[in-house]
Coordinates of C-alpha atoms in Angstrom, one line a residue:
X1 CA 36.2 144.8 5.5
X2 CA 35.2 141.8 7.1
X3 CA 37.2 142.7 9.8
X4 CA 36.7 145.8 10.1
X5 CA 32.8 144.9 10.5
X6 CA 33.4 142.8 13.3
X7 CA 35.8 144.9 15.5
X8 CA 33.1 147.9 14.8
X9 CA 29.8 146.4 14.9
X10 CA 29.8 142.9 17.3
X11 CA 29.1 143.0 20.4
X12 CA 31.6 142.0 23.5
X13 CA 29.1 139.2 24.7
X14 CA 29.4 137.8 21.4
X15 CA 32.7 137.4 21.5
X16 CA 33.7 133.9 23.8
X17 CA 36.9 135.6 25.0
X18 CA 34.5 138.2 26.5
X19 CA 31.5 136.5 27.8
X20 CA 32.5 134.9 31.3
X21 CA 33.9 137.7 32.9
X22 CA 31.2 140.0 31.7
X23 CA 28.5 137.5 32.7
X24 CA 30.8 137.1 36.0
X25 CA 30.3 141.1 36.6
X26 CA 26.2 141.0 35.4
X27 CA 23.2 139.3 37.2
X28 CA 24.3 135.8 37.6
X29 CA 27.6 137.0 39.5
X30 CA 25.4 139.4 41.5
X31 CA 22.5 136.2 42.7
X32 CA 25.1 134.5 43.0
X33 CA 27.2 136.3 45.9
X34 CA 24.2 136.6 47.1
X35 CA 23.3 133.3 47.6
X36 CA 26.5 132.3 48.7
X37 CA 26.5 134.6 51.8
X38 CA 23.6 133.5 52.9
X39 CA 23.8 130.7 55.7
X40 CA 21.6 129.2 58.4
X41 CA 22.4 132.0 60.6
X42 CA 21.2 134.6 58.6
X43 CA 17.8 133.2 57.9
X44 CA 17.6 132.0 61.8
X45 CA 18.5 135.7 62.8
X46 CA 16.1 137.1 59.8
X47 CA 13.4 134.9 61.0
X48 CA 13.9 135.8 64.9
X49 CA 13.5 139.3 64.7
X50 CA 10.6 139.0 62.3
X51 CA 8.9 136.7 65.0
X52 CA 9.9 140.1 67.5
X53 CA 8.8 142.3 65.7
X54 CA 5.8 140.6 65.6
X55 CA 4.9 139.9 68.9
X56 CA 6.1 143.9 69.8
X57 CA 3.4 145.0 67.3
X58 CA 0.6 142.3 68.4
X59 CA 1.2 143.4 72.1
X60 CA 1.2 147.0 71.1
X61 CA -1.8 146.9 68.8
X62 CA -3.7 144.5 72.0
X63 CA -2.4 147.2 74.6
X64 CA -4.3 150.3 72.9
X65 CA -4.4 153.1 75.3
X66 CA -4.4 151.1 78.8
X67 CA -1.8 150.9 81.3
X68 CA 1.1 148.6 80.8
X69 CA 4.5 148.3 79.8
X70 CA 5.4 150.0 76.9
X71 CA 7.0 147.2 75.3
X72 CA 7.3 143.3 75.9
X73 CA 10.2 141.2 76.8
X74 CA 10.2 138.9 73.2
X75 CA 7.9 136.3 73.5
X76 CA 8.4 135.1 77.6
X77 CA 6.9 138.7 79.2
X78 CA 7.0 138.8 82.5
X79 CA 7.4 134.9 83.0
X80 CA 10.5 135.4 84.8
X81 CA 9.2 137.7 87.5
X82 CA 5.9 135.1 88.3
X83 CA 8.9 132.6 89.2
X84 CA 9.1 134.0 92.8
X85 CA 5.8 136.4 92.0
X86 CA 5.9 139.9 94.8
X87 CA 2.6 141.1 96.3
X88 CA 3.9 144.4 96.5
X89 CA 3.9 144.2 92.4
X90 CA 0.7 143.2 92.0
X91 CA -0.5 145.8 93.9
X92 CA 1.3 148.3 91.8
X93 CA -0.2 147.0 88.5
X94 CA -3.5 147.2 90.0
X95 CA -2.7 151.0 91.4
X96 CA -1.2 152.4 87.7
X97 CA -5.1 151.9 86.3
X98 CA -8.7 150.8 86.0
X99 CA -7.9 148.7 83.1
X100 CA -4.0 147.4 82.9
X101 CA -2.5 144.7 81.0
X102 CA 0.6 142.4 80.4
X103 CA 1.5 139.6 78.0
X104 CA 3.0 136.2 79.0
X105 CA 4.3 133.8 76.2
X106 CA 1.3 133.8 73.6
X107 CA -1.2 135.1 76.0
X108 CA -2.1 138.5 76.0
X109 CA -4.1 139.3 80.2
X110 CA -6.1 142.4 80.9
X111 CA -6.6 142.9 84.4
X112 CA -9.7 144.7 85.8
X113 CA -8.7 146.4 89.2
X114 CA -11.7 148.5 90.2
X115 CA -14.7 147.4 91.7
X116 CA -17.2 148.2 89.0
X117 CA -14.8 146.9 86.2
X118 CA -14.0 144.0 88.1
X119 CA -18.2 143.5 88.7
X120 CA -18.8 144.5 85.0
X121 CA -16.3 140.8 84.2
X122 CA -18.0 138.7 86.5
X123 CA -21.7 139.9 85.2
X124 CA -20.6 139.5 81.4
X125 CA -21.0 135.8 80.6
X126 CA -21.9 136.7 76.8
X127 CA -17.9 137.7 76.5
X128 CA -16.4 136.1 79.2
X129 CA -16.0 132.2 81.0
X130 CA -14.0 131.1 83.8
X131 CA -10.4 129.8 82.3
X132 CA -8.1 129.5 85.5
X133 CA -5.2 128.9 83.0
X134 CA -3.8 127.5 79.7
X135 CA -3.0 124.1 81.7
X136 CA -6.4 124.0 83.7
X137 CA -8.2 122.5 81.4
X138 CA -5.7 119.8 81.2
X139 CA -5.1 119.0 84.8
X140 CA -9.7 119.7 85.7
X141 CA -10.2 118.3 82.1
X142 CA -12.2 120.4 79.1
X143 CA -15.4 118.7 79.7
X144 CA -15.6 120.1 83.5
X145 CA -18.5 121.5 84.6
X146 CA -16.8 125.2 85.4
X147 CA -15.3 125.6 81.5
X148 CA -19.4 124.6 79.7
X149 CA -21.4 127.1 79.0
X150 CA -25.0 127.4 78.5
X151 CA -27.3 124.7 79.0
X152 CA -24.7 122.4 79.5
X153 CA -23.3 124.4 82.6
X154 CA -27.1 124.9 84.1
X155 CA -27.5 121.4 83.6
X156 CA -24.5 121.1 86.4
X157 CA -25.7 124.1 88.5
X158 CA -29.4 122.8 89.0
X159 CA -28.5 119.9 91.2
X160 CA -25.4 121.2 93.3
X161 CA -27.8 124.3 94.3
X162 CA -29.6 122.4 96.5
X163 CA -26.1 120.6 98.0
X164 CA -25.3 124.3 100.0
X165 CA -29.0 125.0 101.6
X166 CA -28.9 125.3 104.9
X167 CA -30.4 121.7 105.7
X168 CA -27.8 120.1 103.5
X169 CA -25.2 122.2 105.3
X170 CA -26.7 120.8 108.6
X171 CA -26.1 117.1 107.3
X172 CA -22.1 117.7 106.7
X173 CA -21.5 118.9 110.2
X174 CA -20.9 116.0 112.0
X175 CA -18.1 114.4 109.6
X176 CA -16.8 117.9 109.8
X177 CA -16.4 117.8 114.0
X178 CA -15.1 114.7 113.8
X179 CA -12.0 115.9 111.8
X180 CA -11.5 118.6 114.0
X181 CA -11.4 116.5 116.9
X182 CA -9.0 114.7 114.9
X183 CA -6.9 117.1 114.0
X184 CA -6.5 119.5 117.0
X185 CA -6.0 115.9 119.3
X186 CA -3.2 115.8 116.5
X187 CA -1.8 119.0 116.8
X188 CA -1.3 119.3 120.5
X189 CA 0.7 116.1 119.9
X190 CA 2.6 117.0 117.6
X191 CA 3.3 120.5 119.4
X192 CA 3.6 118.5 122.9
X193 CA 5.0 115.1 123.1
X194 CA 7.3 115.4 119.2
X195 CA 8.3 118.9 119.5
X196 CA 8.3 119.3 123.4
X197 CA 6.2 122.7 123.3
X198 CA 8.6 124.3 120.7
X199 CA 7.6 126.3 117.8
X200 CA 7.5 124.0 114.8
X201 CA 5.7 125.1 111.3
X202 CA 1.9 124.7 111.1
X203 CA 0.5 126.1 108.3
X204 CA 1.2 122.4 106.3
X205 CA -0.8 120.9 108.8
X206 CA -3.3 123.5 108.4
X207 CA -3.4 122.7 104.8
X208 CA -3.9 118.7 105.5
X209 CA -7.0 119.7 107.9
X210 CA -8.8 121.7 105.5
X211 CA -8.5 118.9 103.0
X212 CA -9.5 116.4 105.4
X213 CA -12.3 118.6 106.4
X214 CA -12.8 119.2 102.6
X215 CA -12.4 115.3 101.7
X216 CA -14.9 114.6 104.4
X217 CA -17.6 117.2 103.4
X218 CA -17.3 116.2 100.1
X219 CA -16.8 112.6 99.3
X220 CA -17.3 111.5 103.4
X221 CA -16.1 107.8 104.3
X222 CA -15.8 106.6 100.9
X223 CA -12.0 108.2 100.9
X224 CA -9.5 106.5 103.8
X225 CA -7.5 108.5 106.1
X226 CA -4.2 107.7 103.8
X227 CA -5.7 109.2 100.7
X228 CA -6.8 112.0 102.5
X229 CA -3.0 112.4 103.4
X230 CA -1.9 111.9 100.2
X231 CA -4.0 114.1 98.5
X232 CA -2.9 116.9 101.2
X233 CA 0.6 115.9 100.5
X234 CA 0.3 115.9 96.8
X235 CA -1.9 118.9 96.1
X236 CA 1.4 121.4 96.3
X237 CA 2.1 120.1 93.4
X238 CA -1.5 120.7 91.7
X239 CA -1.6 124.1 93.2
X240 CA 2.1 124.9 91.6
X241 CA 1.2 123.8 88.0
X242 CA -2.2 126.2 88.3
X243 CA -0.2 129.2 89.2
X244 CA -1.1 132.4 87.0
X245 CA 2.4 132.5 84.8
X246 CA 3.1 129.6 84.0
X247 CA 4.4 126.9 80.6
X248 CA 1.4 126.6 78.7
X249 CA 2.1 123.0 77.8
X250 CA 3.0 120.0 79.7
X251 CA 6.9 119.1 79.7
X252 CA 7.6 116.4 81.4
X253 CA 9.3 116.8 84.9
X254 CA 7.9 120.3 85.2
X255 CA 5.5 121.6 87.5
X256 CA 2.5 120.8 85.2
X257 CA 3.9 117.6 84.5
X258 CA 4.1 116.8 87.8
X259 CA 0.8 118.4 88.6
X260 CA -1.0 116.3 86.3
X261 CA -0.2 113.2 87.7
X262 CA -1.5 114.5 91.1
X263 CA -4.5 115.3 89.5
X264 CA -4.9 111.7 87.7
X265 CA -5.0 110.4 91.0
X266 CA -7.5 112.8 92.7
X267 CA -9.9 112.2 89.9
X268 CA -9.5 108.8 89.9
X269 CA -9.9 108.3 93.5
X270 CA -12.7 110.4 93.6
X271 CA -14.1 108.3 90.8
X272 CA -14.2 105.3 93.4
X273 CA -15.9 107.5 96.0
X274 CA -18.8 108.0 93.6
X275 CA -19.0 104.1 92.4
X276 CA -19.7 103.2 96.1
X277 CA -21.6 106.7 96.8
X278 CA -24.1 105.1 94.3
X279 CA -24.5 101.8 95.6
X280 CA -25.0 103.0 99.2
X281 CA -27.7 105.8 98.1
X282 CA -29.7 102.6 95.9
X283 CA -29.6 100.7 99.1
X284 CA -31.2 103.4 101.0
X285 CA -28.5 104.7 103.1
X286 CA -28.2 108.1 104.9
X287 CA -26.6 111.5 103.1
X288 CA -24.1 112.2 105.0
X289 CA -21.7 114.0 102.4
X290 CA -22.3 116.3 99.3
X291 CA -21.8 113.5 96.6
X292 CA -24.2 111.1 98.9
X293 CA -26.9 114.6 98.6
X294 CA -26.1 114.6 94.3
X295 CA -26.4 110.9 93.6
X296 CA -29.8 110.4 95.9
X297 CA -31.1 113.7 93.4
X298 CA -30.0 111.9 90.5
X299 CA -31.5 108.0 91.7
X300 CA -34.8 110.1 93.0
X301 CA -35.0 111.6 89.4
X302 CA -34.4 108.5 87.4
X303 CA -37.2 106.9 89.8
X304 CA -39.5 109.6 88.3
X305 CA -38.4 109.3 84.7
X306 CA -39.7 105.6 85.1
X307 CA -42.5 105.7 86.7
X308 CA -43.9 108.5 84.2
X309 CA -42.6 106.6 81.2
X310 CA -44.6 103.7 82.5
X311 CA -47.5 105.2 83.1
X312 CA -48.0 105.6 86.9
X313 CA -50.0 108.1 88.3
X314 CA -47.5 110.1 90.3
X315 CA -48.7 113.1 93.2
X316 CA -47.5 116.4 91.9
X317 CA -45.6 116.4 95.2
X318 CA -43.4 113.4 94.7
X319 CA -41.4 115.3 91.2
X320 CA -38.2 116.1 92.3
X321 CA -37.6 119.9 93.0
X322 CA -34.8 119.3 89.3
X323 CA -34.9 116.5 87.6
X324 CA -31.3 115.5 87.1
X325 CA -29.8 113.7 84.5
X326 CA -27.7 110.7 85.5
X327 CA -24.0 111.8 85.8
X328 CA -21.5 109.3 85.1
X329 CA -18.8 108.2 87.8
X330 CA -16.0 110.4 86.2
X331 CA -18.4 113.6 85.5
X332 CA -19.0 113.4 89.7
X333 CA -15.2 113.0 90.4
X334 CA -14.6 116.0 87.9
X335 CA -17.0 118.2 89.9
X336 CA -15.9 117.2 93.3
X337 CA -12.5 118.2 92.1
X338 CA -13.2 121.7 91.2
X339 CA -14.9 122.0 95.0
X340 CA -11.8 120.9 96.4
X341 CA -9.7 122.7 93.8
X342 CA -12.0 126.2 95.3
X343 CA -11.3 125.3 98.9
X344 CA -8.3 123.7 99.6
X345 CA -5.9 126.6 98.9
X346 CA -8.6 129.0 100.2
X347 CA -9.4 127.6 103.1
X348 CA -5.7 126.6 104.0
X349 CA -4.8 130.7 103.5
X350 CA -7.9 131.7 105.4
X351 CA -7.2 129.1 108.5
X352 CA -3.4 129.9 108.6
X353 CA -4.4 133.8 108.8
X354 CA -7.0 133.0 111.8
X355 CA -4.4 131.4 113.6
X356 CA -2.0 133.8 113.2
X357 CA -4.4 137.1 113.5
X358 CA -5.8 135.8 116.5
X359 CA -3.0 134.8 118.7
X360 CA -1.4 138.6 117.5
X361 CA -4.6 139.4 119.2
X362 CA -5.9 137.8 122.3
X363 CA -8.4 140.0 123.1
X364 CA -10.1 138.5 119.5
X365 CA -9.5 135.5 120.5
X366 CA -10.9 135.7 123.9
X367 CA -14.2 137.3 122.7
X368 CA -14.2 134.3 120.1
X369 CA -13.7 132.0 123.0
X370 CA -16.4 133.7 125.5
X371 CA -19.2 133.4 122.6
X372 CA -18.8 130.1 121.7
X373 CA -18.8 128.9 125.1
X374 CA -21.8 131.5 125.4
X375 CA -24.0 130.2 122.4
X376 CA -23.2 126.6 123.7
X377 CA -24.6 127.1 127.5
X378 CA -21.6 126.6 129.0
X379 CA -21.1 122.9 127.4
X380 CA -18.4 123.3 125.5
X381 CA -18.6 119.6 123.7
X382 CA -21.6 120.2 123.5
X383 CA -22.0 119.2 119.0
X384 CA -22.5 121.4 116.2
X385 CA -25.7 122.8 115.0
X386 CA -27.0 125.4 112.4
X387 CA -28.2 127.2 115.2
X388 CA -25.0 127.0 117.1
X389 CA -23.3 129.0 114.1
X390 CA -25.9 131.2 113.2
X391 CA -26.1 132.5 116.7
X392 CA -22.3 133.4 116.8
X393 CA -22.3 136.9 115.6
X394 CA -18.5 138.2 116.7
X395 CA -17.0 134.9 115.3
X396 CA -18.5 135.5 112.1
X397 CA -17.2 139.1 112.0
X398 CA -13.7 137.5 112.7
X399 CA -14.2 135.0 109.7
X400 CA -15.6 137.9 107.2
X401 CA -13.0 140.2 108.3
X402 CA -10.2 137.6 107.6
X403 CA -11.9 137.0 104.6
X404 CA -11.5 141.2 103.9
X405 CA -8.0 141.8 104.9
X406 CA -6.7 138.9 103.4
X407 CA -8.7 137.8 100.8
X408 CA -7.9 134.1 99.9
X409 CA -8.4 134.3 96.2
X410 CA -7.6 138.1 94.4
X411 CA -7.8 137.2 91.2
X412 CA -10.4 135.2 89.2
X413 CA -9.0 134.6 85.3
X414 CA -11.2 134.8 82.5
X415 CA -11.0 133.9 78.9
X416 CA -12.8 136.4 76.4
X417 CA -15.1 134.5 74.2
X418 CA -15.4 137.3 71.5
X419 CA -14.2 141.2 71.3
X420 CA -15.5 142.4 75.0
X421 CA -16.1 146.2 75.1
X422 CA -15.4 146.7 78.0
X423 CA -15.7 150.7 77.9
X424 CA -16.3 153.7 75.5
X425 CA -12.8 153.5 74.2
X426 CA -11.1 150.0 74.8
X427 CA -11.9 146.2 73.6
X428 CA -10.6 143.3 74.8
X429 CA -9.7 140.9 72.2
X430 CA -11.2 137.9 71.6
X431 CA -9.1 135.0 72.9
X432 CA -7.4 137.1 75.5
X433 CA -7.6 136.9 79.3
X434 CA -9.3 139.6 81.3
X435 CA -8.9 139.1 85.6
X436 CA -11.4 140.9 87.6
X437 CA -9.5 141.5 90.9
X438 CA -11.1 141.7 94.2
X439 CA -8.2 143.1 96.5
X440 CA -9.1 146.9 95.9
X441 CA -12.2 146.5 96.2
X442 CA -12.1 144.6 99.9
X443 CA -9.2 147.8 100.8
X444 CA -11.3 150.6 99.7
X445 CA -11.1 153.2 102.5
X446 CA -14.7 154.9 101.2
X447 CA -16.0 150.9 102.0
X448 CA -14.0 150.1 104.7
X449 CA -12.2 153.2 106.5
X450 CA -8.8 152.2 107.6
X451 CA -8.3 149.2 105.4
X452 CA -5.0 148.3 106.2
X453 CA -6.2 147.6 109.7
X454 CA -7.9 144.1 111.4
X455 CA -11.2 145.0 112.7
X456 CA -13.8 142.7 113.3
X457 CA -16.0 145.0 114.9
X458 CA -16.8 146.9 111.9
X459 CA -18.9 144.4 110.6
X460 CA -20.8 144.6 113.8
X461 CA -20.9 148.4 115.0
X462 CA -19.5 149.9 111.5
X463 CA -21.1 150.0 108.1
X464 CA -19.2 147.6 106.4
X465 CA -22.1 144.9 105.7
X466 CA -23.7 147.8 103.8
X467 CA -21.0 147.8 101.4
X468 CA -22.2 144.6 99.6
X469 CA -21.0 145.8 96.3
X470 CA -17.6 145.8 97.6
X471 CA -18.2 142.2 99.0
X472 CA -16.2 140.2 96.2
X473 CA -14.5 137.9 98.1
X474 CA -16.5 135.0 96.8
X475 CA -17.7 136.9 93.1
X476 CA -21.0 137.5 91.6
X477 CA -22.6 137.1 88.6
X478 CA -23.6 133.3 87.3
X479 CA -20.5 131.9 88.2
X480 CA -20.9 133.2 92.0
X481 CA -18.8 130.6 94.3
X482 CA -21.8 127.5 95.6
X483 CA -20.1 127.4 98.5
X484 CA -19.7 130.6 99.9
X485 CA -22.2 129.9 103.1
X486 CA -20.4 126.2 103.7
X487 CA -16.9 128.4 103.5
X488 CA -17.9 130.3 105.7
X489 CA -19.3 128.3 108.6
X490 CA -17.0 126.0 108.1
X491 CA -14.4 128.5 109.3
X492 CA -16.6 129.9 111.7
X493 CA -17.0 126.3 113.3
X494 CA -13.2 125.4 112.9
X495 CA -11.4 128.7 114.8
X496 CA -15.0 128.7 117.4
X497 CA -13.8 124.9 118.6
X498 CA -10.3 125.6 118.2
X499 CA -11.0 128.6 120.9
X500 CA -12.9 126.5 123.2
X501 CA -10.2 123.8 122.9
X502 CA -6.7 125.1 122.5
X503 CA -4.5 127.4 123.5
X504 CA -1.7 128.6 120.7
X505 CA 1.4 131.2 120.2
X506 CA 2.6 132.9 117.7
X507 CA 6.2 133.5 117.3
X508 CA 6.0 136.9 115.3
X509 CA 8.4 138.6 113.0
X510 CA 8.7 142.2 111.5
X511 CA 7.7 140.2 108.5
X512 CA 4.8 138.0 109.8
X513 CA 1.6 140.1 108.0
X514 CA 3.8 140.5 104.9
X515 CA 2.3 138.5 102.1
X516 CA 3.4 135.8 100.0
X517 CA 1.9 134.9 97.0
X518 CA 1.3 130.9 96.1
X519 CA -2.0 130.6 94.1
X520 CA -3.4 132.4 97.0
X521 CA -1.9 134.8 99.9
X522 CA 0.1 133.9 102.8
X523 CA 2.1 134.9 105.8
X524 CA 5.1 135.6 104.3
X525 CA 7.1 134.5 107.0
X526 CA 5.2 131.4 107.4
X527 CA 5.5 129.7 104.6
X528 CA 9.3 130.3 104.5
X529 CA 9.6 128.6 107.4
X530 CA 7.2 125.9 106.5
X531 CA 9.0 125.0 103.0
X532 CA 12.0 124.1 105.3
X533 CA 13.1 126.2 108.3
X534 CA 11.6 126.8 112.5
X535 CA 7.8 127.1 112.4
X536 CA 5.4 129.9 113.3
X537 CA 3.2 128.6 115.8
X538 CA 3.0 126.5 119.2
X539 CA -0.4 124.7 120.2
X540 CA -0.8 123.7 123.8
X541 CA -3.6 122.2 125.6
X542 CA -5.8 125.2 127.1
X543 CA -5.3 124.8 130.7

């Protein structure tokens, strides 16, 4: 009976012979093939295309209805394509729409092609400030004056107004002459006695003038000739690591690596520029550079400040127009940095351009050469003077047409601050970056008929000074470029001597007005042949 119980009533498990293999065939056999096949491959895998699928849908989500690609290369986006970055593509992404957008690494970029979008980013300082890029802040430092806000950023603005007004901008001409004089004795050596009158590549030296000429404007005598050259030499490397696309952190041996280090030792030259700056202006000494101009302000504040804090009566008429806080050494070297970081590259695109434009088109050139002989009397060394420049109408039309055709900067980066509605139906997220380009605006054919064309004249004869809306080349809004006069009269002065004083050719290709993109726009066949190849241009004494 017993038996009988157990063969009818107990169950298998209960039974020893059966338990294992049922137990094998039950849960624990199940987690446990399971566990055994997975591996460090699997979870990698599992984990990679969760971290795709992730940044698809981000992107996706970020892109809303705006033009764009559909979907993003995993994680790099385009980074490949900035590598060797094609003008012709940009100017497709800003032709497919008003609002457009891409997404690079963790960075997700709006851009703003159309005039009134582009002037609705630069007039929006409640969602937007200046960013340049991820590694900018790095290489300029946070604490620069362009990335505060606020007070902070007035307290900055205040005191370098009053650098660019058009009796400071009287003070710098001199050191500026005397680098041209410099330079284009320089040129028609190198082009003469080195080369024997054979074209040889020019826009490098162009970009060592404009950063003597900078250097000098800037910081004056207080830098020597040699770290003037140096800083020419070495600011490739600065202008490399601030490209758009680029590694958001510093590895060393890469561009931004080696960017950084040039930028170390602008700032800390520049540093030393300001140390003596501020002993010269306590002993009295003459402005005869921008910094020279800020210090005195600062010195003539702190003078104030102490008189009124001990009491002396003080005429109304003796308070500086600002009162300026003192700036430290470093803070002045920080700031003079982001004026050369604004003009080097600019200038060095617009000069190369001018050069190249004119001597495709003597009769420019000639008209350039007969007014500044004009304006001058007939003296030709006779010295620079505001009212020199201001009286040279045609040349300025030249300068404001390169300026048009081939706008030095086309892109200015912003960072979004918090959720920007930009219109009815989109919003830019907070964190992104949103660039407000100027090239359509500058090639609008309502603003400028035949756009595609070089014509100075229609800033004399035609309507194009009316367009001031248009006029983006040096932005608006509260972060409007300081030195947009000094830009331009110093570019106006530059190709007005160089017209009076040399004589140049340019050895053109089908490619020649092509553009290549480096931070800013070039000739595309110039800068080939300047990386390492025959030059572009020939300079020869004018006869």
């Amino acid at each position: 009976m017993a038996a009988a119980m157990n063969s009818t009533f107990a169950s298998p498990a209960a039974n020893a012979d059966y338990a294992a293999p049922i137990m094998d065939a039950t849960g624990g056999g199940l987690l446990s093939s399971v566990y055994n096949g997975i591996n460090g491959w699997s979870v990698v895998i599992t984990l990679l295309l969760t971290l795709v699928a992730y940044d698809q849908f981000k992107y996706i989500w970020n892109k809303g209805t705006i033009a764009g690609p559909s979907f993003k290369v995993p994680f790099i986006g385009p980074f490949l394509e900035s590598v060797n970055p094609k003008f012709e593509k940009y100017v497709a992404k800003w032709a497919s729409g008003e609002l457009s957008c891409v997404s690079v690494f963790h960075k997700f970029v709006v851009i703003a092609a159309s005039r009134d979008m582009a002037r609705k980013v630069f007039n929006s300082p409640n969602y937007v400030k200046p960013c340049v890029v991820d590694v900018a802040q790095k290489l300029l430092r946070p604490t620069n004056w362009v990335f505060l806000d606020g007070k902070e950023h007035v307290d900055y603005r205040k005191g370098l107004n009053g650098l660019f007004t058009r009796q400071s901008l009287e003070t710098y001409l001199p050191g500026q002459e005397e680098v041209y004089e410099k330079y284009f004795a320089k040129f028609v050596d190198i082009s003469q006695r080195e080369h024997d009158g054979k074209p040889i590549p020019f826009m490098p030296l162009f970009r060592e003038l404009m950063c003597a000429v900078s250097c000098r404007t800037f910081v004056g005598h207080y830098v020597s000739d040699a770290a003037v050259k140096k800083i020419a030499d070495d600011y490739y490397k600065i202008t490399a690591a601030l490209e758009l696309v680029n590694f958001p952190i510093i590895i060393p041996f890469t561009r931004t690596w080696y960017g950084k280090k040039a930028a170390d030792m602008v700032l800390e030259e520049f540093s030393r520029c300001a140390a003596k700056s501020k002993v010269r202006m306590a002993a009295g000494g003459d402005i005869t550079c921008i910094m020279d101009g800020w210090i005195k302000s600062m010195q003539d504040s702190e003078k104030y400040r102490q008189k009124i804090a001990k009491g002396v009566t003080v005429d109304p008429s003796e308070k500086p127009a600002h009162l300026l806080r003192e700036f430290s050494d470093f803070e002045i070297s920080q700031t003079i940095f982001t004026f050369l970081f604004a003009s080097q590259d600019a200038t060095s695109s617009a000069s190369t351009w001018l050069f190249q434009l004119m001597a495709d088109r003597p009769e420019v050139l000639d008209k350039v050469r007969e007014e500044n002989i004009a304006v001058r009397d007939g003296n030709r060394d006779a010295r620079f003077s505001m009212d020199i420049l201001e009286k040279m109408a045609y040349t300025r039309a030249v300068v404001k047409e390169i300026l048009r055709y081939r706008p030095p900067v086309t892109m200015v980066p912003y960072v979004v601050k918090k959720s920007f509605p930009v219109t009815d139906t989109y919003t830019v997220p907070k964190g992104s970056m949103i660039i407000p380009t100027v090239y359509p605006a500058l090639h609008d054919p309502e603003a400028y008929p035949e756009p595609e064309t070089f014509d100075p004249d229609r800033w004399i004869t035609g309507d194009a000074e009316k367009a001031t809306k248009n006029w983006l080349v040096f932005g608006t809004g509260p972060h409007y470029c300081l030195g947009q006069t000094y830009a331009q009269l110093n570019l106006m002065a530059m190709i007005g001597k160089a017209s009076m004083h040399l004589d140049w050719v340019h050895h053109a290709t089908p490619l020649s007005e092509d553009i290549k993109v480096f931070a800013t726009i070039f000739p595309q066949v110039s800068i080939h042949k300047a990386m390492g190849g025959d030059g572009e241009l020939q300079t020869n004494p004018e006869v």
